Each structure stands twice: as structure tokens, then as C-alpha cells.
Coordinates of C-alpha atoms and ligand atoms in Angstrom, one line a residue:
X1 CA -172.0 3.1 -134.9
X2 CA -174.8 5.4 -133.5
X3 CA -173.7 8.6 -131.9
X4 CA -171.4 7.0 -129.3
X5 CA -169.1 9.6 -128.5
X6 CA -165.4 9.3 -128.3
X7 CA -163.3 11.5 -126.0
X8 CA -159.6 11.5 -125.4
X9 CA -156.9 14.0 -124.5
X10 CA -153.1 14.2 -124.4
X11 CA -150.8 16.3 -122.1
X12 CA -148.7 18.9 -123.9
X13 CA -145.4 18.2 -122.4
X14 CA -143.3 17.8 -125.6
X15 CA -143.1 17.3 -129.3
X16 CA -145.0 14.2 -130.3
X17 CA -142.8 11.2 -131.6
X18 CA -143.3 8.4 -133.8
X19 CA -144.3 6.2 -130.9
X20 CA -147.3 8.5 -130.2
X21 CA -148.3 8.4 -133.9
X22 CA -148.0 4.5 -134.1
X23 CA -149.6 4.3 -130.8
X24 CA -152.4 6.6 -130.1
X25 CA -152.7 8.8 -133.1
X26 CA -153.2 6.4 -135.9
X27 CA -156.1 5.1 -133.7
X28 CA -157.6 8.6 -133.3
X29 CA -157.5 9.0 -137.2
X30 CA -159.3 5.7 -137.6
X31 CA -161.9 6.4 -134.8
X32 CA -162.8 10.0 -136.3
X33 CA -164.5 8.5 -139.2
X34 CA -166.5 6.0 -137.1
X35 CA -167.7 8.1 -134.3
X36 CA -168.1 11.7 -133.2
X37 CA -164.6 12.4 -131.7
X38 CA -163.6 15.1 -129.3
X39 CA -159.8 15.5 -128.8
X40 CA -158.4 18.0 -126.5
X41 CA -155.0 19.5 -125.1
X42 CA -155.0 18.4 -121.4
X43 CA -153.1 21.6 -120.6
X44 CA -154.3 21.6 -116.9
X45 CA -153.3 18.2 -116.5
X46 CA -149.8 19.0 -117.7
X47 CA -149.6 21.6 -114.8
X48 CA -150.3 19.1 -112.2
X49 CA -146.9 17.7 -112.9
X50 CA -145.2 20.7 -114.6
X51 CA -146.4 23.5 -112.5
X52 CA -142.8 24.8 -112.3
X53 CA -142.3 25.2 -115.9
X54 CA -145.2 26.8 -117.5
X55 CA -143.4 27.9 -120.4
X56 CA -143.0 24.2 -121.5
X57 CA -147.0 24.0 -121.7
X58 CA -147.4 27.4 -123.3
X59 CA -145.0 26.1 -126.2
X60 CA -146.3 23.0 -126.5
X61 CA -150.0 23.3 -127.0
X62 CA -150.0 24.7 -130.5
X63 CA -147.1 22.5 -131.8
X64 CA -149.1 19.3 -130.2
X65 CA -152.2 20.3 -132.3
X66 CA -150.1 20.7 -135.4
X67 CA -148.7 17.2 -134.6
X68 CA -152.3 15.8 -134.5
X69 CA -153.0 17.4 -138.0
X70 CA -150.0 16.2 -139.3
X71 CA -150.9 12.8 -138.4
X72 CA -154.1 13.2 -140.3
X73 CA -156.9 14.1 -137.7
X74 CA -159.3 16.1 -139.6
X75 CA -160.9 18.9 -138.0
X76 CA -164.0 18.6 -140.4
X77 CA -164.7 15.3 -138.5
X78 CA -163.1 15.7 -135.1
X79 CA -163.6 18.4 -132.6
X80 CA -160.3 19.7 -131.4
X81 CA -160.2 21.8 -128.2
X82 CA -158.0 23.0 -125.4
X83 CA -159.1 21.9 -122.0
X84 CA -158.6 25.3 -120.4
X85 CA -160.5 27.0 -122.9
X86 CA -163.6 25.2 -121.7
X87 CA -163.7 26.3 -118.0
X88 CA -166.6 24.1 -117.5
X89 CA -164.3 21.3 -117.0
X90 CA -163.0 22.9 -113.8
X91 CA -166.6 23.5 -112.6
X92 CA -167.4 19.9 -113.0
X93 CA -164.4 19.0 -111.3
X94 CA -165.1 21.1 -108.3
X95 CA -168.7 19.6 -108.1
X96 CA -167.5 16.2 -108.5
X97 CA -164.9 16.8 -105.8
X98 CA -167.7 17.3 -103.4
X99 CA -168.7 13.4 -103.5
X100 CA -165.3 11.9 -104.1
X101 CA -163.9 9.9 -101.4
X102 CA -160.1 10.9 -100.6
X103 CA -159.5 7.0 -100.4
X104 CA -160.6 6.5 -103.9
X105 CA -158.2 9.0 -105.0
X106 CA -155.3 7.7 -103.0
X107 CA -156.0 4.2 -104.3
X108 CA -155.6 5.1 -108.0
X109 CA -152.3 3.3 -108.9
X110 CA -151.0 6.1 -110.9
X111 CA -151.0 8.2 -107.9
X112 CA -148.3 6.6 -105.9
X113 CA -146.4 5.1 -109.1
X114 CA -145.8 8.6 -110.5
X115 CA -144.8 10.0 -107.4
X116 CA -142.4 7.5 -107.1
X117 CA -141.3 7.7 -110.8
X118 CA -141.1 11.5 -110.8
X119 CA -139.4 11.8 -107.7
X120 CA -137.4 15.0 -108.5
X121 CA -140.8 16.9 -108.5
X122 CA -142.8 17.5 -105.4
X123 CA -146.2 15.9 -106.2
X124 CA -147.6 16.0 -102.8
X125 CA -150.0 18.5 -104.1
X126 CA -153.8 18.9 -104.1
X127 CA -154.0 19.3 -107.8
X128 CA -151.9 16.1 -108.6
X129 CA -154.2 13.9 -106.1
X130 CA -157.2 15.3 -108.2
X131 CA -155.7 14.3 -111.6
X132 CA -158.0 11.3 -111.9
X133 CA -160.9 13.4 -111.1
X134 CA -160.0 16.1 -113.5
X135 CA -159.9 13.4 -116.0
X136 CA -163.2 12.0 -115.0
X137 CA -164.7 15.4 -115.6
X138 CA -163.2 15.7 -119.0
X139 CA -164.8 12.5 -119.9
X140 CA -168.3 12.7 -118.0
X141 CA -168.6 16.0 -119.5
X142 CA -169.3 14.7 -123.1
X143 CA -171.2 11.7 -122.0
X144 CA -168.5 9.6 -123.7
X145 CA -169.0 6.0 -124.5
X146 CA -165.4 5.4 -125.4
X147 CA -162.2 6.6 -124.2
X148 CA -159.2 5.6 -126.3
X149 CA -156.3 5.2 -123.9
X150 CA -153.3 3.2 -123.2
X151 CA -153.1 0.6 -120.7
X152 CA -151.7 2.7 -117.8
X153 CA -154.9 5.0 -118.1
X154 CA -157.3 2.0 -117.7
X155 CA -157.6 2.6 -114.0
X156 CA -158.5 6.3 -114.6
X157 CA -161.5 5.3 -116.9
X158 CA -162.5 2.8 -114.2
X159 CA -162.5 5.4 -111.7
X160 CA -164.5 7.5 -113.8
X161 CA -167.1 5.0 -114.1
X162 CA -167.4 4.8 -110.5
X163 CA -167.6 8.5 -110.0
X164 CA -170.4 8.5 -112.4
X165 CA -172.3 5.7 -110.7
X166 CA -171.7 7.5 -107.4
X167 CA -173.2 10.7 -108.9
X168 CA -176.1 9.2 -110.3
X169 CA -176.8 7.3 -107.1
X170 CA -176.7 10.4 -105.1
X171 CA -178.2 12.9 -107.4
X172 CA -180.3 10.9 -109.9
X173 CA -183.1 10.6 -107.6
X174 CA -186.2 12.8 -108.4
X175 CA -189.9 12.9 -107.0
X176 CA -192.3 11.2 -109.6
X177 CA -189.5 9.4 -111.4
X178 CA -191.8 6.4 -112.3
X179 CA -194.4 8.7 -113.7
X180 CA -192.1 10.8 -115.5
X181 CA -190.2 7.9 -117.0
X182 CA -193.4 6.4 -118.3
X183 CA -194.6 9.8 -119.9
X184 CA -191.1 9.6 -121.7
X185 CA -191.5 6.1 -122.9
X186 CA -194.6 7.2 -124.6
X187 CA -192.6 9.7 -126.6
X188 CA -190.7 7.1 -128.1
X189 CA -193.5 6.3 -130.4
X190 CA -195.4 3.0 -130.1
X191 CA -192.9 0.8 -132.0
X192 CA -189.9 1.8 -130.1
X193 CA -191.8 2.2 -126.8
X194 CA -192.8 -1.4 -127.0
X195 CA -189.2 -2.5 -127.8
X196 CA -187.9 -0.2 -124.9
X197 CA -190.2 -2.1 -122.6
X198 CA -189.3 -5.5 -123.8
X199 CA -185.6 -4.8 -123.4
X200 CA -186.2 -3.2 -120.0
X201 CA -187.9 -6.3 -118.8
X202 CA -185.5 -8.6 -120.3
X203 CA -182.7 -6.7 -118.4
X204 CA -184.3 -6.3 -115.2
X205 CA -185.8 -9.6 -114.9
X206 CA -183.2 -11.8 -116.6
X207 CA -180.0 -9.6 -116.1
X208 CA -179.6 -9.9 -120.0
X209 CA -176.7 -7.7 -120.9
X210 CA -177.5 -7.5 -124.5
X211 CA -180.9 -6.3 -123.9
X212 CA -179.4 -3.3 -121.9
X213 CA -177.1 -2.6 -124.9
X214 CA -180.0 -2.9 -127.3
X215 CA -182.2 -0.7 -124.9
X216 CA -179.5 1.9 -125.0
X217 CA -178.7 1.8 -128.7
X218 CA -182.4 2.4 -129.3
X219 CA -182.4 5.4 -127.0
X220 CA -179.3 6.8 -128.7
X221 CA -181.3 6.8 -131.9
X222 CA -184.4 8.5 -130.5
X223 CA -183.9 12.1 -131.9
X224 CA -186.9 13.8 -130.1
X225 CA -186.0 13.4 -126.6
X226 CA -185.2 16.3 -124.2
X227 CA -182.2 15.8 -122.2
X228 CA -184.1 15.0 -119.0
X229 CA -186.3 12.4 -120.6
X230 CA -183.0 10.9 -122.1
X231 CA -181.8 10.7 -118.7
X232 CA -184.9 9.3 -117.1
X233 CA -184.9 6.7 -120.1
X234 CA -181.3 5.6 -119.6
X235 CA -182.0 5.4 -115.9
X236 CA -185.4 3.5 -116.1
X237 CA -183.8 0.8 -118.3
X238 CA -181.7 -0.4 -115.6
X239 CA -183.4 1.2 -112.3
X240 CA -185.0 3.9 -110.5
X241 CA -182.9 6.9 -111.2
X242 CA -181.9 9.3 -113.8
X243 CA -178.6 8.6 -115.3
X244 CA -177.2 12.1 -115.6
X245 CA -173.5 11.1 -116.0
X246 CA -172.9 8.2 -118.5
X247 CA -170.3 5.6 -117.6
X248 CA -167.8 5.4 -120.5
X249 CA -165.5 2.5 -121.3
X250 CA -161.8 2.4 -122.2
X251 CA -160.9 1.5 -125.7
X252 CA -157.6 0.1 -125.1
X253 CA -155.0 1.3 -127.6
X254 CA -152.9 -1.7 -128.3
X255 CA -149.3 -0.7 -126.8
X256 CA -147.3 0.5 -130.2
X257 CA -144.2 -1.6 -130.9
X258 CA -142.4 1.2 -131.9
X259 CA -139.0 1.0 -130.5
X260 CA -136.7 4.0 -129.9
X261 CA -133.2 4.2 -131.3
X262 CA -132.0 2.2 -128.4
X263 CA -134.1 -0.7 -128.9
X264 CA -136.2 0.1 -125.7
X265 CA -139.8 1.6 -126.1
X266 CA -139.6 5.0 -127.6
X267 CA -140.0 7.6 -125.1
X268 CA -139.2 11.2 -124.7
X269 CA -137.8 10.5 -121.2
X270 CA -135.4 7.8 -122.5
X271 CA -134.0 10.2 -124.8
X272 CA -134.4 7.6 -127.8
X273 CA -137.3 9.1 -129.6
X274 CA -137.6 10.4 -133.2
X275 CA -140.2 13.5 -133.3
X276 CA -143.0 13.0 -135.8
X277 CA -141.8 16.2 -137.6
X278 CA -138.1 16.0 -137.1
X279 CA -135.7 17.3 -139.3
X280 CA -134.6 14.7 -142.1
X281 CA -131.0 15.2 -141.5
X282 CA -131.3 14.5 -137.9
X283 CA -133.3 11.3 -138.5
X284 CA -130.7 10.1 -140.8
X285 CA -128.0 10.7 -138.2
X286 CA -129.9 9.0 -135.5
X287 CA -130.5 6.0 -137.4
X288 CA -126.9 5.8 -139.0
X289 CA -125.6 5.9 -135.5
X290 CA -128.0 3.6 -133.8
X291 CA -126.5 0.7 -132.0
X292 CA -126.7 -2.9 -134.0
X293 CA -126.1 -6.5 -133.1
X294 CA -122.7 -6.2 -130.8
X295 CA -121.6 -9.4 -132.4
X296 CA -121.2 -7.6 -135.9
X297 CA -117.9 -5.9 -134.7
X298 CA -116.5 -6.2 -138.5
X299 CA -118.4 -6.0 -141.6
X300 CA -117.6 -9.7 -142.1
X301 CA -118.9 -10.8 -138.7
X302 CA -122.4 -12.4 -139.4
X303 CA -125.2 -10.8 -137.0
X304 CA -128.5 -12.0 -135.5
X305 CA -131.6 -9.6 -136.2
X306 CA -133.2 -10.7 -133.1
X307 CA -130.4 -8.9 -131.1
X308 CA -130.6 -5.8 -133.0
X309 CA -132.8 -2.7 -132.4
X310 CA -132.8 -2.0 -136.3
X311 CA -134.7 -5.3 -136.8
X312 CA -137.5 -3.9 -134.4
X313 CA -137.9 -0.8 -136.9
X314 CA -137.9 -3.3 -139.9
X315 CA -140.9 -5.0 -138.2
X316 CA -142.7 -1.7 -138.2
X317 CA -141.7 -0.1 -141.5
X318 CA -140.6 -2.9 -143.9
X319 CA -142.4 -5.4 -146.1
X320 CA -142.1 -9.2 -146.2
X321 CA -139.3 -8.9 -149.0
X322 CA -137.1 -6.4 -147.3
X323 CA -137.4 -8.3 -143.9
X324 CA -136.1 -11.6 -145.7
X325 CA -133.3 -9.6 -147.2
X326 CA -132.6 -8.4 -143.7
X327 CA -132.6 -11.8 -142.1
X328 CA -130.7 -13.6 -144.8
X329 CA -128.1 -10.6 -145.3
X330 CA -127.4 -10.2 -141.5
X331 CA -126.9 -13.7 -140.8
X332 CA -124.5 -14.4 -143.7
X333 CA -122.9 -10.9 -143.3
X334 CA -123.9 -10.3 -146.9
X335 CA -125.0 -6.8 -146.3
X336 CA -123.6 -4.2 -144.0
X337 CA -125.2 -2.4 -141.1
X338 CA -125.6 0.8 -142.9
X339 CA -126.8 -0.8 -145.9
X340 CA -129.6 -2.5 -143.8
X341 CA -130.5 0.8 -142.2
X342 CA -131.1 2.6 -145.6
X343 CA -134.8 1.1 -146.2
X344 CA -135.6 2.0 -142.4
X345 CA -134.3 5.4 -142.9
X346 CA -136.3 5.9 -146.4
X347 CA -139.6 4.6 -145.0
X348 CA -139.3 6.9 -142.1
X349 CA -138.4 10.0 -144.3
X350 CA -141.4 9.0 -146.5
X351 CA -144.0 8.8 -143.5
X352 CA -142.5 12.3 -142.2
X353 CA -142.7 13.7 -145.4
X354 CA -146.5 13.4 -145.2
X355 CA -146.5 14.8 -141.8
X356 CA -144.3 17.6 -143.0
X357 CA -146.9 18.4 -145.9
X358 CA -149.8 18.4 -143.8
X359 CA -148.5 20.7 -141.0
X360 CA -147.0 23.2 -143.4
X361 CA -150.1 25.4 -143.7
X362 CA -150.7 25.6 -140.2
X363 CA -146.9 26.4 -139.7
X364 CA -147.2 29.1 -142.4
X365 CA -150.2 30.7 -141.0
X366 CA -150.9 30.0 -137.3
X367 CA -154.2 31.9 -137.7
X368 CA -155.6 28.6 -139.4
X369 CA -154.8 26.8 -136.4
X370 CA -156.2 29.3 -133.9
X371 CA -159.5 29.2 -136.0
X372 CA -159.8 25.4 -135.8
X373 CA -159.2 25.4 -132.2
X374 CA -161.4 28.4 -131.5
X375 CA -164.3 26.6 -133.4
X376 CA -163.6 23.3 -131.5
X377 CA -163.7 25.2 -128.2
X378 CA -167.1 26.7 -129.1
X379 CA -168.6 23.2 -130.0
X380 CA -167.0 21.6 -126.9
X381 CA -168.4 24.3 -125.1
X382 CA -171.9 23.9 -126.3
X383 CA -172.1 20.3 -125.1
X384 CA -170.3 21.1 -121.9
X385 CA -172.8 23.9 -120.9
X386 CA -175.8 21.3 -121.6
X387 CA -174.1 19.0 -119.1
X388 CA -173.6 21.6 -116.5
X389 CA -177.1 22.7 -116.8
X390 CA -178.1 19.3 -115.9
X391 CA -175.4 18.6 -113.0
X392 CA -176.1 22.2 -111.4
X393 CA -179.7 21.4 -111.4
X394 CA -179.3 18.0 -110.0
X395 CA -177.0 19.4 -107.2
X396 CA -179.4 22.1 -106.2
X397 CA -177.6 25.0 -108.0
X398 CA -180.2 26.2 -110.5
X399 CA -181.2 29.1 -108.5
X400 CA -183.5 31.0 -110.9
Ligands
LIG501 N1 -154.3 11.4 -118.6 C1 -154.1 11.0 -119.8 C2 -152.7 10.9 -120.1 O1 -151.8 11.1 -119.5 C3 -154.5 12.6 -120.5 C4 -155.9 12.8 -120.2 C5 -156.3 13.8 -119.6 C6 -157.0 11.9 -120.8 N2 -157.7 14.0 -119.6 C7 -158.2 12.8 -120.4 C8 -157.2 10.9 -121.5 C9 -159.6 12.4 -120.8 C10 -158.4 10.6 -122.0 C11 -159.7 11.2 -121.6 O2 -152.6 10.2 -121.3
SF4_502 FE1 -129.0 -5.1 -137.4 FE2 -129.2 -4.9 -139.9 FE3 -126.6 -4.9 -138.7 FE4 -128.3 -7.1 -138.8 S1 -127.5 -6.1 -140.6 S2 -127.0 -6.4 -137.2 S3 -130.2 -6.4 -138.6 S4 -128.4 -3.4 -138.6

């Protein structure tokens, strides 16, 4: 799938739970074998809402990276880093802020929603208003094609696209663009150059989106282009400006069906979560005390799985035969609720055993973890510095 880069981040606000695993993380694990992926700890984003409890952030950064590795994120395949260790993110955020209309930020739906939801915190800060712009900087820095996120984050990716478009519109102009672009086309080699011209014409004359897509793929594959020429050719394909910042697309993560131990969506703030690396005894206790169908007061009362949160867990963890056993046994009062819960307990513990195993080396030797992250930060920074060179130049800041 070419070199289409994937970028995503998570805020370090607590131990990750099974909902994170069955939602975002499983998806990341799949993506890392299909794309170059960068995954980062969004510690600055955590500060926008938790500025009054910095210790929460410090503690959770490393634990979260361990959770990622426990889930199967492979540092050989993915670049793992910490946002604040790549200070270029702050610089890009600042530079983008120069051209970001206040109204755009105020209209991002999460702005008012979160202020209302987290009403115990004072979120009328400059940093919180800028949350989506910092996120835009995270994404645009790596010219990401895809951003795997949940539904609530889609407006942020949309906002990122608008910022990229505005930036290119304002700063992608350059004297002699056409001539430079035509020179760059020649560098593609005659066969590719011909195909590129065809796609460009088909897109510009007929608005053919597949031609635009094919043109872009062709450029992704072209190895020997300088960054400037690449930007010109991406821009020339669809217009008359360099495309310095590429518009990403949201890759919607299907909402995980993972219920918490009360049947509501699993969420740390509902207090119904099971952590990825929770202690087995605590998992047993949580599931054993889970509420079931209220109609089953006595062991002999028949129940209805559809009214029982334990059934939701069977839908995630059990095979067809076990589900059949639950349905029949519950409705006929043939099985008791503790009996019914046992396969779920076993399945969760088996899943978590793998997490514990993968995490153990990093728990035993934190320096392993530090090395992975140091290496990831270095790789991320290399890309970030390239982007910043282009951005600074476009904004008149290359003073040497
Ligand atoms: N805002 C995201 C969340 O709360 C986290 C995040 C920060 C992010 N920067 C990002 C996600 C860049 C994707 C890409 O989940
Ligand atoms: Fe729920 Fe299982 Fe008890 Fe039925 S038997 S009420 S599905 S726990």
C-alpha cells in the first residue's frame, strides 16, 4: 500500500482498558503491518485538560507505552514516541496558529461539548481552545495519509484538512511555479511523466477523482524526487501551488462493542473498566459481582440474556457453541449466573495473560522501554525536521 503514512496518538490519562484494546489498539496492530505507522503519547494534549495534575501524566506515559507493547504493537514495525520529546510539534502549532481563524476553533464540536462535560475543570484556556490545532500539527508534521480515530475525533481530522488547505493556499505560491513543476515532471522518467500528465489532465479537465488518486500514488512511488519537487508535483496535479502540508483522511475505528462491568460502554470515567493488565484476582472479583438479568432473583428463575450485561461479554469473547449454551441455559434456568460467567472470566484471563507476558520484559527492565522510545523520538524528529524546514521556508523564516 505504498508509503501512505499512518499517525495516531493517545492521551496518557490512565491505564488502558479492554475497551481501548478492542477498539483502537487492535486496529493499530493491524495497521502496522500494512503501513508505516507512527504512534505517540499526546502528553501535551493531556495537559490541556489535566494541567492541575501533572503527576497523572508523568506516571501514565510509560505505563501507556507498555500497554501498547502488551497489545502487540511492534517497535520494529511502528515508530513509538512522546509528543513533548519532539518539540517541532510546538513550533508547527505556533506557526499554524498565525493563520488559524478563531472562529474555526470555536466551532469545533468537541470544544463546547468537553467544556460542558468536564464542567468541574476550568477549560476556558488558550491551550484548550488550541487543542485541535495542536492535533493538526501532530498529523501534518508527518504528512500522514491516514489517521485512525474514533468517531468523536473525526471533526479534528476534518479541521486538520482545512488547516492544510489554508496553509497551502497562503504559502504554497512561488515565483516560476509552472516552470519548476514542468522541470520536476521530467525527473519522473519518460514513462511515469507521461502517465502523470495524463492523470493531471484527466483530473483537471474532467474532475476525475480516480485520476487524482492514481497521480498521487505514482508520486508516492517515485523515489528520486526532492521534497520541494514532490510538493510541486502534488500541487501541480490539482492546481498551481505547492502542497507543503498534505491533507489526511480519518480512518474511522469502529466503535468497540466492549461493554463495561455494568453493561454500559467501558470507560474509565464510568468506573466500569477492566484494565488491560489488571490483576487476575481483581478480574475474577469484578466479573463475579457483575449484575445480571434482574429477573433471575433465585437460581431457579429463568433469565433473558438480552437483558444481561454478561451476555454482552459473551458476544465479545465466546464462540458459537458457548453462546448457544448460555442462551438455552439462561432461558431454562439450566445454568446459574456464576457458571455462565466462568467462560468469560477464562477468556479475559487468557487474553490478559498474553498482555502480561509481552509487558513483563519492560516492567523488569525499564531501560528497554526508554530505548524504544528514544529511538522512536529520533526517527520522528528526523521527519519533523524535514517538514519544519519546508514550513519555515514557506513562511519566510529561512534566514540563512
Ligand atoms: N485527540 C486525540 C484523542 O483524544 C489524541 C490525539 C492527539 C491524536 N493528537 C492526535 C489522535 C493526532 C490522532 C492524531 O483521542
Ligand atoms: Fe446473564 Fe448468564 Fe445469568 Fe443469564 S445466566 S442472567 S446471561 S449471567
